[in-house]
C-alpha angles and dihedrals in degrees: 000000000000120000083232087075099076095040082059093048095047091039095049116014117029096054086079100021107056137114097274098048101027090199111212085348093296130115122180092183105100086031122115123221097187091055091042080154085072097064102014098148088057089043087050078058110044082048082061105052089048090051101057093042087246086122131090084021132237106300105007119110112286135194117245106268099253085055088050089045101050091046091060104044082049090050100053089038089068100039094050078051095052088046096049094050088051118032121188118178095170133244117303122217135232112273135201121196115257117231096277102050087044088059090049089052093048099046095044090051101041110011096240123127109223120190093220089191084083099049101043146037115243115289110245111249141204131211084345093308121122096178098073127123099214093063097029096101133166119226127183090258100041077055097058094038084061088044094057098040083054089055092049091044096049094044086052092049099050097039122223115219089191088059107121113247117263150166149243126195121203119201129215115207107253089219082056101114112226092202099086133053124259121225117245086034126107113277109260106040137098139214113340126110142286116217134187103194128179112225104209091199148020096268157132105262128193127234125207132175135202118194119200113282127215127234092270092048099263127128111270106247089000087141099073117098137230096022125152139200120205118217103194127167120214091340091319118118109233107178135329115227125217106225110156135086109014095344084058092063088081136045111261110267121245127294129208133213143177116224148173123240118259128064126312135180111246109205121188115167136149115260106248105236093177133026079211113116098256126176125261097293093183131352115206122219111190147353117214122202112201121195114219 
């Protein structure tokens, strides 16, 4: 730093900000320009003032512009080096991974997709971030909860051949035209649901279908004829189903199905006859998977 430095600040500054004043709360006097690194956080302030022409302020003696200016550049010169020769980035603290980042890991360990919304509550966020340390805190029951979703995972990633058989239903929304495609289904369908479903074992599993049901019990749209509902397994078609006309007036009968462990995509769609705007033909309600 130039000697200059401390003739400005004494010319300029400390006549107002020194230990008897205490202008704005603020005294230079015992300050030294030559150790900035001392006081680094004031002299991040005084740099401020300067650079936004607050201080000195309006009608007070100033220094010439080029003086002020080379003040400053010096000033922050030696602060960046101070800060250089001593970095100090904080203390970090201990971070879990959010849902999100807890199904990656699982998925790129194991190969199973979780759907970590079931497992656990939502993650806190800030400033619409939910992968920060400082609110990602661990609670008794959040620990539980991580305890728990370790047993079912593990359980899902081992197998069991002794598990009792069970089911899963999967909803479509009844406002969910089945008019359109819809993106990740085979082309030439329409409606219908996508499904990523974990199989816990090498077995023989069981399909059902609802189809929407009107107000009197019967099958929305169950009167048009000819129409068709594909069953396909991770892209594969396994079997179309006739479910207009007569055969529309019940839900489709079961369908079985032998397949490995791990997870598989489950498509059922309606096959598109026309690419003409027709109304909502059927409308499905639900798809049931039954272990076996």
């Amino acid at each position: 730093m130039q000697s200059g430095s401390s003739q400005l600040l004494n010319t300029y500054c400390i006549t107002c900000h020194n230990e008897r004043l205490k202008t704005g709360g603020l005294s230079l006097e015992k300050l030294d320009v030559q150790r900035v690194g001392e006081n680094a956080e004031t002299w991040e302030k005084v740099i401020r003032k300067l650079r936004s022409g607050m201080m000195p302020p309006s009608g007070a003696q100033r220094p010439d512009r080029t003086t002020l200016d080379v003040f400053m550049t010096s000033l922050e010169a030696a602060l960046d080096g101070v800060a250089e020769a001593r970095p100090n980035s904080g203390t970090r603290a201990l971070q879990r991974l959010n849902r999100t980042e807890y199904g990656n890991a699982i998925r790129d360990l194991i190969g199973l997709e979780i759907d970590t919304s079931l497992l656990f509550p939502g993650d806190d966020s800030s400033d619409g971030f939910d992968n920060i340390a400082d609110v990602l805190r661990v609670s008794p029951a959040l620990l539980e909860r991580y305890v728990s979703a370790a047993a079912k995972i593990s359980r899902m990633a081992v197998g069991n051949p002794s598990i009792a058989p069970t089911s899963t239903t999967y909803r479509v929304r009844s406002d969910l035209s089945q008019n359109d495609h819809i993106e990740g289904l085979p082309l030439g369908t329409r409606g219908g649901i996508l499904i990523e479903h974990n199989f816990p074992l090498d077995a023989e599993y069981a399909f059902k279908f609802g189809l929407l049901k009107t107000a009197v019990g019967a099958i929305f749209g169950g009167g048009a004829p000819d129409e068709q509902l594909e069953l396909s397994v991770d892209g594969l078609r396994i079997q179309l189903i006739k479910v207009g006309g007569t055969a529309g007036r019940e839900d489709p009968s079961e369908i079985r199905r032998s397949l490995k462990a791990g997870p598989h995509r489950i498509e059922v769609a309606f096959l598109r006859k026309t690419a003409a705007v027709v109304d909502d033909v059927f409308q499905p309600s639900a798809r049931t998977t039954t272990d076996v």
